Coordinates of C-alpha atoms in Angstrom, one line a residue:
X378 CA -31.1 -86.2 3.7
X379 CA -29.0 -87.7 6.2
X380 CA -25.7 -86.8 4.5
X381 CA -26.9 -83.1 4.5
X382 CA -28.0 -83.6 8.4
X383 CA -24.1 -84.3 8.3
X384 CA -22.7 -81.6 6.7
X385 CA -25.2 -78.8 9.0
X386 CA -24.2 -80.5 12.6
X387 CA -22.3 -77.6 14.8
X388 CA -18.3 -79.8 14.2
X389 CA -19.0 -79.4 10.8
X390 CA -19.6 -76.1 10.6
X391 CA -16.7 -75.3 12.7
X392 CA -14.6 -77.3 10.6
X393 CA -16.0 -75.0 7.5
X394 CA -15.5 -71.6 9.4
X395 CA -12.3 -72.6 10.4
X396 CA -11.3 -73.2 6.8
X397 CA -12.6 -69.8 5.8
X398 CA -11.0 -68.4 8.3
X399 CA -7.7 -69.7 7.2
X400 CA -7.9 -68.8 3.5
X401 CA -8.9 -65.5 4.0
X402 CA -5.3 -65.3 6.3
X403 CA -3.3 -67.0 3.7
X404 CA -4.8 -64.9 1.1
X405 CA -4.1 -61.8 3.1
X406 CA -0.1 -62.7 4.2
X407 CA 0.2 -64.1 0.1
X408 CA -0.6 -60.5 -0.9
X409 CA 1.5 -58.9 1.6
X410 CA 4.4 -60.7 1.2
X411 CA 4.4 -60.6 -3.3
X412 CA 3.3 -56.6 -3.1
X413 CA 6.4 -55.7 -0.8
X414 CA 9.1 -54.1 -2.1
X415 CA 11.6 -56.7 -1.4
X416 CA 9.0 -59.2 -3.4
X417 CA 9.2 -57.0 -6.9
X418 CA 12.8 -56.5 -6.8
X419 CA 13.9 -59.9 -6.4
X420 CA 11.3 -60.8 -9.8
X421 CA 13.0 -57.8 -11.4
X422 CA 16.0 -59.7 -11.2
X423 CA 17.9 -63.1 -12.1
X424 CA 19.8 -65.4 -10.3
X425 CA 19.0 -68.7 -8.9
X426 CA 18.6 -67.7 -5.5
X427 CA 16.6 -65.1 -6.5
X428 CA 14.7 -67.3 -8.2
X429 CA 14.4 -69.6 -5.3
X430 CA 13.3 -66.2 -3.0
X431 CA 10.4 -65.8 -5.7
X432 CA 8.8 -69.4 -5.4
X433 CA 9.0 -68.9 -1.7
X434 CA 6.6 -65.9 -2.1
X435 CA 4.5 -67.3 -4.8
X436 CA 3.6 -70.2 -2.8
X437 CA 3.8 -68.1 0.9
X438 CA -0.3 -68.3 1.1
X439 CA -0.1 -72.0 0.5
X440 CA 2.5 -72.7 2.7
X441 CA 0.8 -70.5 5.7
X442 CA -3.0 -72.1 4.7
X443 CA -1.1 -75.2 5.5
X444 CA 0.3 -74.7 8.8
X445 CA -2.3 -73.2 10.1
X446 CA -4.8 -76.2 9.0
X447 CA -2.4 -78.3 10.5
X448 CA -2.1 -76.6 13.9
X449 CA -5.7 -76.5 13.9
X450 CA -6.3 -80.3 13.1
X451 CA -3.3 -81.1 15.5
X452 CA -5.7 -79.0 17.9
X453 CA -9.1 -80.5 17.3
X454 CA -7.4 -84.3 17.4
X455 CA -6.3 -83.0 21.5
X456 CA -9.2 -82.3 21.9
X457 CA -10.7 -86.0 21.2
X458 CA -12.4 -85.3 18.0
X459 CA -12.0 -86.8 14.5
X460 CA -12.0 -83.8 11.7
X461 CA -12.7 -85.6 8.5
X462 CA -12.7 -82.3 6.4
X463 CA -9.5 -81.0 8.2
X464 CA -7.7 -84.1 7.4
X465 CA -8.9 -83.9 3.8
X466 CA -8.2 -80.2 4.1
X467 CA -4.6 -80.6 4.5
X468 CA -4.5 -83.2 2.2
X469 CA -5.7 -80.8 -0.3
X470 CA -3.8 -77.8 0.4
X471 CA -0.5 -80.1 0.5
X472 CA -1.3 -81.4 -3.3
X473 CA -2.0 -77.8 -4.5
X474 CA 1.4 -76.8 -3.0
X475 CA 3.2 -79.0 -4.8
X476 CA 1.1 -78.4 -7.9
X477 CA 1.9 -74.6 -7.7
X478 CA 5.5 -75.8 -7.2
X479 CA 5.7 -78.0 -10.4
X480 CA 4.2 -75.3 -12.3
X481 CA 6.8 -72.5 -11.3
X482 CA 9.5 -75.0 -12.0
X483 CA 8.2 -75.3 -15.2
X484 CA 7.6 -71.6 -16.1
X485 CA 11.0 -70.6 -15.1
X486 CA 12.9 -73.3 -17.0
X487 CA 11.0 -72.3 -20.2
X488 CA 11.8 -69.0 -20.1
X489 CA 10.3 -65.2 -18.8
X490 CA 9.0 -64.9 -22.2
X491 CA 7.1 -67.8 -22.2
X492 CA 3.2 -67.4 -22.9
X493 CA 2.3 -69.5 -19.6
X494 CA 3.8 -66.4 -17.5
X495 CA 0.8 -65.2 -15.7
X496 CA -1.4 -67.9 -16.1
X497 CA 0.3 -69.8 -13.2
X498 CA -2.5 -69.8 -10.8
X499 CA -4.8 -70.7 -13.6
X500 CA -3.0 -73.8 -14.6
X501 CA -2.7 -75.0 -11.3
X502 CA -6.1 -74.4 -10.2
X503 CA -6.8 -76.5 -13.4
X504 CA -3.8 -79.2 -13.0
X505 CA -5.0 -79.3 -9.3
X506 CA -8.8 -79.6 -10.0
X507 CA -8.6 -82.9 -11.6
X508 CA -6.2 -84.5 -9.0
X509 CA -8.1 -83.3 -6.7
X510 CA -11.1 -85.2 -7.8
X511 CA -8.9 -88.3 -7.8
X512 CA -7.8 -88.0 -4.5
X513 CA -11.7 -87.6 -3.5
X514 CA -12.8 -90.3 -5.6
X515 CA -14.9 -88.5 -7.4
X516 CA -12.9 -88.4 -11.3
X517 CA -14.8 -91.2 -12.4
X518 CA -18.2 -90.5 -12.0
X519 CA -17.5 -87.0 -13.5
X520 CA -16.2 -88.3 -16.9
X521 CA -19.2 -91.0 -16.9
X522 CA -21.2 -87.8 -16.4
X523 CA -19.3 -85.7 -18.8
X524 CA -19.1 -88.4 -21.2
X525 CA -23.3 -89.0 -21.4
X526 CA -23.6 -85.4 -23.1
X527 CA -22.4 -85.2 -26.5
X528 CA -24.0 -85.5 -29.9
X529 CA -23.3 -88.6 -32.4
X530 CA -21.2 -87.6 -36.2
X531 CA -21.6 -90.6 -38.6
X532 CA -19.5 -93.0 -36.7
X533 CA -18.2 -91.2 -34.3
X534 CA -19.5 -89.7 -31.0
X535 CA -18.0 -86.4 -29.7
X536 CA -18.9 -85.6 -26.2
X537 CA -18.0 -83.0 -23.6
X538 CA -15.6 -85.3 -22.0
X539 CA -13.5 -86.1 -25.2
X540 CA -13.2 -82.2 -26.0
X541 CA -11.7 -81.5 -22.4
X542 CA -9.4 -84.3 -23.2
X543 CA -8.5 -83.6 -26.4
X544 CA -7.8 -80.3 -25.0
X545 CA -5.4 -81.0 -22.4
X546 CA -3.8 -83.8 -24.1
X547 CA -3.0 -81.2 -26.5
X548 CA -2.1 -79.0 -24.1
X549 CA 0.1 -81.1 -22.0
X550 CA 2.2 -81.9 -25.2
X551 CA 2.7 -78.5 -26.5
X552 CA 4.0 -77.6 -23.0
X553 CA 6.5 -80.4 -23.4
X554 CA 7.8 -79.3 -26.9
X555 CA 8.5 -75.7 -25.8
X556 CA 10.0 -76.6 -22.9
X557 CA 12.6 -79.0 -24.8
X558 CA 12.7 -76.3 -27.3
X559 CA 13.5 -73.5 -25.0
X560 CA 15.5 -76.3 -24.0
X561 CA 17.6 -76.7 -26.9
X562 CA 17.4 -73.1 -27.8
X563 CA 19.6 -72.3 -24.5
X564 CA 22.4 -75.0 -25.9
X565 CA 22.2 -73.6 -29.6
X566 CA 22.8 -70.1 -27.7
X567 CA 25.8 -71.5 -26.0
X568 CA 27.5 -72.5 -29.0
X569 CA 29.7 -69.4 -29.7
X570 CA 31.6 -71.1 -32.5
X571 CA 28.7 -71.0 -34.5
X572 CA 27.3 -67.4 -36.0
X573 CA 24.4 -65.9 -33.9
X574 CA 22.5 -65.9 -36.7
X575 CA 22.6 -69.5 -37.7
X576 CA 21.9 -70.3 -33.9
X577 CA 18.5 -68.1 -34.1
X578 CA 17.7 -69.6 -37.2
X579 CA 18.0 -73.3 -36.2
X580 CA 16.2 -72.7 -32.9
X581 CA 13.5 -71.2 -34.1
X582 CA 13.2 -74.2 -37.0
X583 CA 13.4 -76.4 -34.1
X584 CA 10.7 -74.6 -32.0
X585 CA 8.3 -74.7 -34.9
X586 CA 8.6 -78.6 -35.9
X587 CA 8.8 -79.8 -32.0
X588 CA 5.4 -77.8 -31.7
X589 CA 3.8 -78.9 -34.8
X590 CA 4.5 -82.6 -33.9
X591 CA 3.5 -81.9 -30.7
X592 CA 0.1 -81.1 -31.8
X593 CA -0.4 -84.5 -33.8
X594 CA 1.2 -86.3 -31.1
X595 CA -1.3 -84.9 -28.7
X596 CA -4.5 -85.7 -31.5
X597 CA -2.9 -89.5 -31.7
X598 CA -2.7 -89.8 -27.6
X599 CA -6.5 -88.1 -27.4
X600 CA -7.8 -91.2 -29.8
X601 CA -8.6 -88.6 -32.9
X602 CA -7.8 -90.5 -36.2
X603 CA -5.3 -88.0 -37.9
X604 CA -6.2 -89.4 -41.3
X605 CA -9.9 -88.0 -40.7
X606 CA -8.3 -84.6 -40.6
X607 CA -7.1 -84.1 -44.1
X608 CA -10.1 -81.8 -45.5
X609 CA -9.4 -79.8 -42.1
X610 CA -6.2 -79.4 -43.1
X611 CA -6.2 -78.9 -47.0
X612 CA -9.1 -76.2 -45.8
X613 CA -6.4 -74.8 -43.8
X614 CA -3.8 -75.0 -46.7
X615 CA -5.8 -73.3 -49.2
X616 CA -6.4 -70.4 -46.1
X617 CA -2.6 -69.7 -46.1
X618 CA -2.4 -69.9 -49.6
X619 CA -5.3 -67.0 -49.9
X620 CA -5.4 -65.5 -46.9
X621 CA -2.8 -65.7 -44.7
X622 CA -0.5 -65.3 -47.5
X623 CA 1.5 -62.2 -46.5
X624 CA 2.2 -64.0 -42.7
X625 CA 3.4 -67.2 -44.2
X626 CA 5.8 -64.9 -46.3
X627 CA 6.5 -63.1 -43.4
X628 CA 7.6 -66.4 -41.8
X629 CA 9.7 -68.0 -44.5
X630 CA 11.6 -64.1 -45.2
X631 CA 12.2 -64.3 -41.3
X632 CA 14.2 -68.0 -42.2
X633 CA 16.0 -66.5 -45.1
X634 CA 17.3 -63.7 -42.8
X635 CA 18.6 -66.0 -40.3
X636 CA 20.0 -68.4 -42.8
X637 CA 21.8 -66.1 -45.1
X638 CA 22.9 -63.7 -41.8
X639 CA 22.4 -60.5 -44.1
X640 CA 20.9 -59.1 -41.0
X641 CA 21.7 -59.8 -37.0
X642 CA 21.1 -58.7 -34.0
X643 CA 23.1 -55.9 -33.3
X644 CA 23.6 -54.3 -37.0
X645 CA 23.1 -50.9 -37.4
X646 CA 20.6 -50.9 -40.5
X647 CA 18.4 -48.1 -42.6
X648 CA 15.2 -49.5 -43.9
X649 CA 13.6 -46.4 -45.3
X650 CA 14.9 -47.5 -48.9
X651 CA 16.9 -44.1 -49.5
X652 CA 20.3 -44.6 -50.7
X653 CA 23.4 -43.2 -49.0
X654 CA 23.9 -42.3 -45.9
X655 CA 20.9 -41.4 -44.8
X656 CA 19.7 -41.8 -40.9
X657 CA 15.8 -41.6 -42.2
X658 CA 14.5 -45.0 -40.2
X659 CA 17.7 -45.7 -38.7
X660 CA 18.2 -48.1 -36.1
X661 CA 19.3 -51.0 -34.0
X662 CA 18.3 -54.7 -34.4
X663 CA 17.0 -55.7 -31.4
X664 CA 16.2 -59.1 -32.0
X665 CA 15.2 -61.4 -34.8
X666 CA 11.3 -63.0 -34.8
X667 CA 9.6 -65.8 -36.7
X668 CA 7.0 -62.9 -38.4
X669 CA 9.2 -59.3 -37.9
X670 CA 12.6 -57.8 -36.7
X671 CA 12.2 -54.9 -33.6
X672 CA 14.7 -51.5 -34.6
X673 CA 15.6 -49.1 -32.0
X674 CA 15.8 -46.1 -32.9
X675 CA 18.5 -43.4 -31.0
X676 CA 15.0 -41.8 -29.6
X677 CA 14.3 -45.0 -28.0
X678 CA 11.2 -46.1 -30.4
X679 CA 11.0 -49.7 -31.2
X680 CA 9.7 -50.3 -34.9
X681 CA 8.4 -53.8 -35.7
X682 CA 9.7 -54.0 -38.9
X683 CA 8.1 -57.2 -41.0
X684 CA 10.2 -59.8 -42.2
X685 CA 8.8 -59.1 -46.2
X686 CA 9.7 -56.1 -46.0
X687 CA 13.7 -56.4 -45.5
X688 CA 13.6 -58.8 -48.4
X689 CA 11.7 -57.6 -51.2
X690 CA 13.2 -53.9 -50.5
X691 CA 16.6 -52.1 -50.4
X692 CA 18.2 -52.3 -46.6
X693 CA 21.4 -50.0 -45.9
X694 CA 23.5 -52.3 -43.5
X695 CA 25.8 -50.0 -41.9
X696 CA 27.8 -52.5 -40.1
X697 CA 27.4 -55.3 -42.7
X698 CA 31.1 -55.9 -43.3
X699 CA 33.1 -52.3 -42.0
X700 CA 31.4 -50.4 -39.9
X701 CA 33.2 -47.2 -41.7
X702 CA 31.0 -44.8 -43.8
X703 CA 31.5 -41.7 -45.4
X704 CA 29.9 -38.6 -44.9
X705 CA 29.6 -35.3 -47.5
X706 CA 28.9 -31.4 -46.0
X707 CA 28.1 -29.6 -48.9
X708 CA 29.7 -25.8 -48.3
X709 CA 29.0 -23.0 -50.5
X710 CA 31.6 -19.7 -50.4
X711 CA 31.1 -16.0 -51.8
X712 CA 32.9 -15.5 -55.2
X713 CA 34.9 -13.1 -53.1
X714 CA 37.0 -15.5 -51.0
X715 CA 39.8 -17.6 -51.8
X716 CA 38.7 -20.9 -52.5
X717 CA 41.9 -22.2 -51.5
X718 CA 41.8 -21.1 -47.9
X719 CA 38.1 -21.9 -47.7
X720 CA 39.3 -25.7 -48.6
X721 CA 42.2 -26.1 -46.1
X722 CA 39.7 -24.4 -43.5
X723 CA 37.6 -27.3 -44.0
X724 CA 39.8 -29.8 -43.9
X725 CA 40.9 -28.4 -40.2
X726 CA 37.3 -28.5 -39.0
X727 CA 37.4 -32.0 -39.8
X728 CA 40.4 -32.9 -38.3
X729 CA 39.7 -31.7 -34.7
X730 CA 36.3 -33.7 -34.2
X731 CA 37.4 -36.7 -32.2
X732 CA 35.0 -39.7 -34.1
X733 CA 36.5 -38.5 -37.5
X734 CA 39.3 -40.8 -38.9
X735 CA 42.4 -39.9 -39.7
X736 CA 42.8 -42.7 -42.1
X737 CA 41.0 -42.1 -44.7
X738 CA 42.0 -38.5 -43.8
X739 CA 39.1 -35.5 -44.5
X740 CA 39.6 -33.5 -47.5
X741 CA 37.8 -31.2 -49.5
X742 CA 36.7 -30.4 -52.9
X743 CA 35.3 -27.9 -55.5
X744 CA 32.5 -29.4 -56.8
X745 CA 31.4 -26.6 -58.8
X746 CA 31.0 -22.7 -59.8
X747 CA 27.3 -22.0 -58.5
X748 CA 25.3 -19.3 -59.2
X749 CA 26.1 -17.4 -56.1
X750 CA 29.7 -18.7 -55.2
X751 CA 32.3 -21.7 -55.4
X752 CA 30.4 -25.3 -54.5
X753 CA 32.5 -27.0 -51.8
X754 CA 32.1 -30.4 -50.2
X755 CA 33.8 -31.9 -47.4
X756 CA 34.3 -35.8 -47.4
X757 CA 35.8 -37.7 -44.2
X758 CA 34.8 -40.8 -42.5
X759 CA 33.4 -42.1 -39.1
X760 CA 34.0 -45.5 -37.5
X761 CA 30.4 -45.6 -35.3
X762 CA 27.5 -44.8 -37.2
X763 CA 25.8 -46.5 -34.1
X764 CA 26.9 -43.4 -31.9
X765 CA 24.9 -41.4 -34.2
X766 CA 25.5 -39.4 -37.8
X767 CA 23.7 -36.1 -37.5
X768 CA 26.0 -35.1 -34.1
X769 CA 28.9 -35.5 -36.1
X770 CA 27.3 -32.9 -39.2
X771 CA 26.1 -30.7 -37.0
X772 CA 29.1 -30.5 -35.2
X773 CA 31.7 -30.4 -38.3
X774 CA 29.2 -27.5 -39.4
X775 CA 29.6 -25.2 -36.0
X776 CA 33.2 -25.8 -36.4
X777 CA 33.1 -24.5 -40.4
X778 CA 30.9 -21.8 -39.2
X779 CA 33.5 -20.3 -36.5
X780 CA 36.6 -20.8 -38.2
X781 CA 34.8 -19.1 -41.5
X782 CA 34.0 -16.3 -38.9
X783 CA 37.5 -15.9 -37.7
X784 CA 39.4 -15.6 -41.5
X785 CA 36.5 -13.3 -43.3
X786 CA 35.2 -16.5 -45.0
X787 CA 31.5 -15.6 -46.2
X788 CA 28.5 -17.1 -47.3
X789 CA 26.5 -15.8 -49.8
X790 CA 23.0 -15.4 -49.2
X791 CA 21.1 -16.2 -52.9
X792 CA 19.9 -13.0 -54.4
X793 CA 17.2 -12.3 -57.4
X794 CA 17.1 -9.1 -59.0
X795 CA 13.8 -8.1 -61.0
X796 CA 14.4 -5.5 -63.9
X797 CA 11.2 -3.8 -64.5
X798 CA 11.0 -2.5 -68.2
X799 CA 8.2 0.5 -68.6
X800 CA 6.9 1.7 -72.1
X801 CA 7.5 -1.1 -73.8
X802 CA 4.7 -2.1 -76.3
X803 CA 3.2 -5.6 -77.1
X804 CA 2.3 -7.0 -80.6
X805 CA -1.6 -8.3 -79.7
X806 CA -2.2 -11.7 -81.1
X807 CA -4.6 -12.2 -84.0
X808 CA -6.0 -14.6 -85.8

């Protein structure tokens, strides 16, 4: 009753407004300042003072909440009284700053794509929860508190308090392996004597053992006996076996790509399974993941293609080992024209588009006596599939098209003729 009378007197009231008052301005000048224009461009962006601009706004509400408690404390002390909650106040605020600090530090030197991007304020709030009950002196009776409700398993006891631990224990060590992996990841990258494909491959190897021993690391530091975990884990063992059996594939055919380099970033690959030169699921690889690859096509689509699938079925490689291919325009002239003139007229079609090599030179051939004129096909070869097949055809094909215009060079059109035969009797059949 008497500690209540405390906190009701008119000082301590104040002393709560005044707080209020002070986090709804932070708040308020925080949202300002990260939803300005200046704010998003400078996250849009790299660079380390960029990156030093960005921490300055993500912590602006903090930094303000601070100054004005101070100023206000500072205020309160001239005027002869003692603030206990102001004092503790700053205290608070100054600890949360540095939290938020720590955290951003952390996030950034993991990586933007880094799955604690977003949660910032969360983990802080979290992070800055339980030192905040230290600094109060209030940590320990919470755990006792915590640690009275749970239920007892055989010999051991599981309670509220050892799940949270477990949990951040956990935590706290898988935050440590990917930072030392993204870590590593960045010195692997740097290594340009050593093919990009290797480099992905051994990072991502890396990423998935530092993690792994992470996680029984951070079981041995919460006091769980691993060696009580083996029919969790055979459990989990026969579930990857059964049914998680295409992602674990998935996962080892993304190691086999990295390993045997068959496909990188930056190849030019069809995986529609069509031989030839075909542009049916054509693309770019993006980028190389544990589980898929991501192709872009030329309409700006990104297919996540899965791992499984690029090993168990046929992949055209375009840039594999010479980026050259071939391409065929089948051309079909009346029996009227000379065939000969019809081939050199190809051949100079060719030979005026700009991406079509001179060496292999174009040339063209009769490929047959059709049914409604000669069967011509014109063969050359291209450099940069990557810049696109299709153009190039439909370009060749304008050109055929005006210079067949110009020398009288036709086209047949195909033609059927029906003979109708009146008066003609039919034997019936009989049995």
């Amino acid at each position: 009753m008497e500690q209540f009378e405390q906190l009701t007197t008119p000082f301590m009231l104040m002393q709560v407004v005044a707080l209020g008052l002070i986090t709804l301005i932070a708040v308020n000048v925080g949202r300002r300042l990260r939803g300005s224009v200046a704010a998003q461009r400078i996250v849009a962006t790299s660079g380390v003072r960029n990156r030093l601009l960005e921490a300055v706004y993500i912590v602006s509400p903090h930094i303000t909440a601070l100054l004005l408690a101070a100023a206000t404390d500072g205020f309160v002390h001239v005027w002869g009284r003692v603030p206990k909650l102001l004092d503790t106040s700053i205290s608070l605020i100054a600890l949360f700053l540095l939290v938020r600090l720590v955290v951003y530090v952390f996030r950034v030197s993991v990586g933007n794509r880094a799955p604690i991007k977003g949660w910032g304020n969360v983990i802080s709030l979290i992070i800055w929860g339980a030192l905040a009950l230290h600094v109060l002196g209030w940590f320990e009776p919470m755990v006792a508190a915590l640690d009275r409700v749970g239920v007892q398993t055989g010999s051991a006891r599981i309670s509220v308090w050892s799940v949270l631990k477990l949990l951040s224990t956990v935590s706290l060590f898988v935050l440590a392996a990917a930072w030392l992996a993204r870590w590593i990841e960045r010195r692997l990258m740097s290594m340009t004597s050593v093919a990009i494909s290797m480099r992905l491959g051994l990072a991502k190897f890396i990423q998935a053992a530092l993690i792994g021993l992470s996680v029984l690391l951070g079981l041995n530091a919460a006091d769980v006996n691993v060696t009580t975990l083996n029919v969790l884990t055979g459990a989990i063992g026969i579930g990857l076996g059964f049914g998680l059996q295409a992602i674990a594939s998935n996962f080892v055919s993304g190691f086999v790509l990295l390993m045997d380099r068959s496909i990188k970033p930056g190849d030019v690959i069809s995986f529609s399974g069509t031989t030839g030169t075909t542009t049916e699921a054509f693309g770019w690889v993006q980028e190389l993941r544990g589980r898929y690859v991501v192709v872009r096509d030329r309409d700006g689509v990104e297919t996540l293609v899965p791992n499984q699938h690029l090993i168990t079925n046929p992949v055209i490689n375009w840039s594999y080992t010479d980026p050259r291919v071939r391409l065929k325009l089948p051309v079909r002239v009346s029996y009227d024209c000379d065939p000969e003139r019809a081939l050199e007229i190809l051949v100079k079609a060719a030979d005026r588009h700009e991406r079509i090599l001179s060496d292999p030179a174009p040339v063209s051939r009769l490929m047959a006596f059709g049914d409604y004129g000669f069967e011509l096909e014109l063969r050359f070869w291209i450099a940069d599939p990557q810049e696109g097949v299709n153009n190039v055809r439909s370009d060749v094909n304008r050109e055929i098209w005006r210079l067949f215009s110009e020398q009288g060079i036709r086209i047949p059109v195909p033609q059927r003729e029906v003979a109708i035969v009146s008066g003609t009797s039919f034997a019936q059949p009989h049995d």
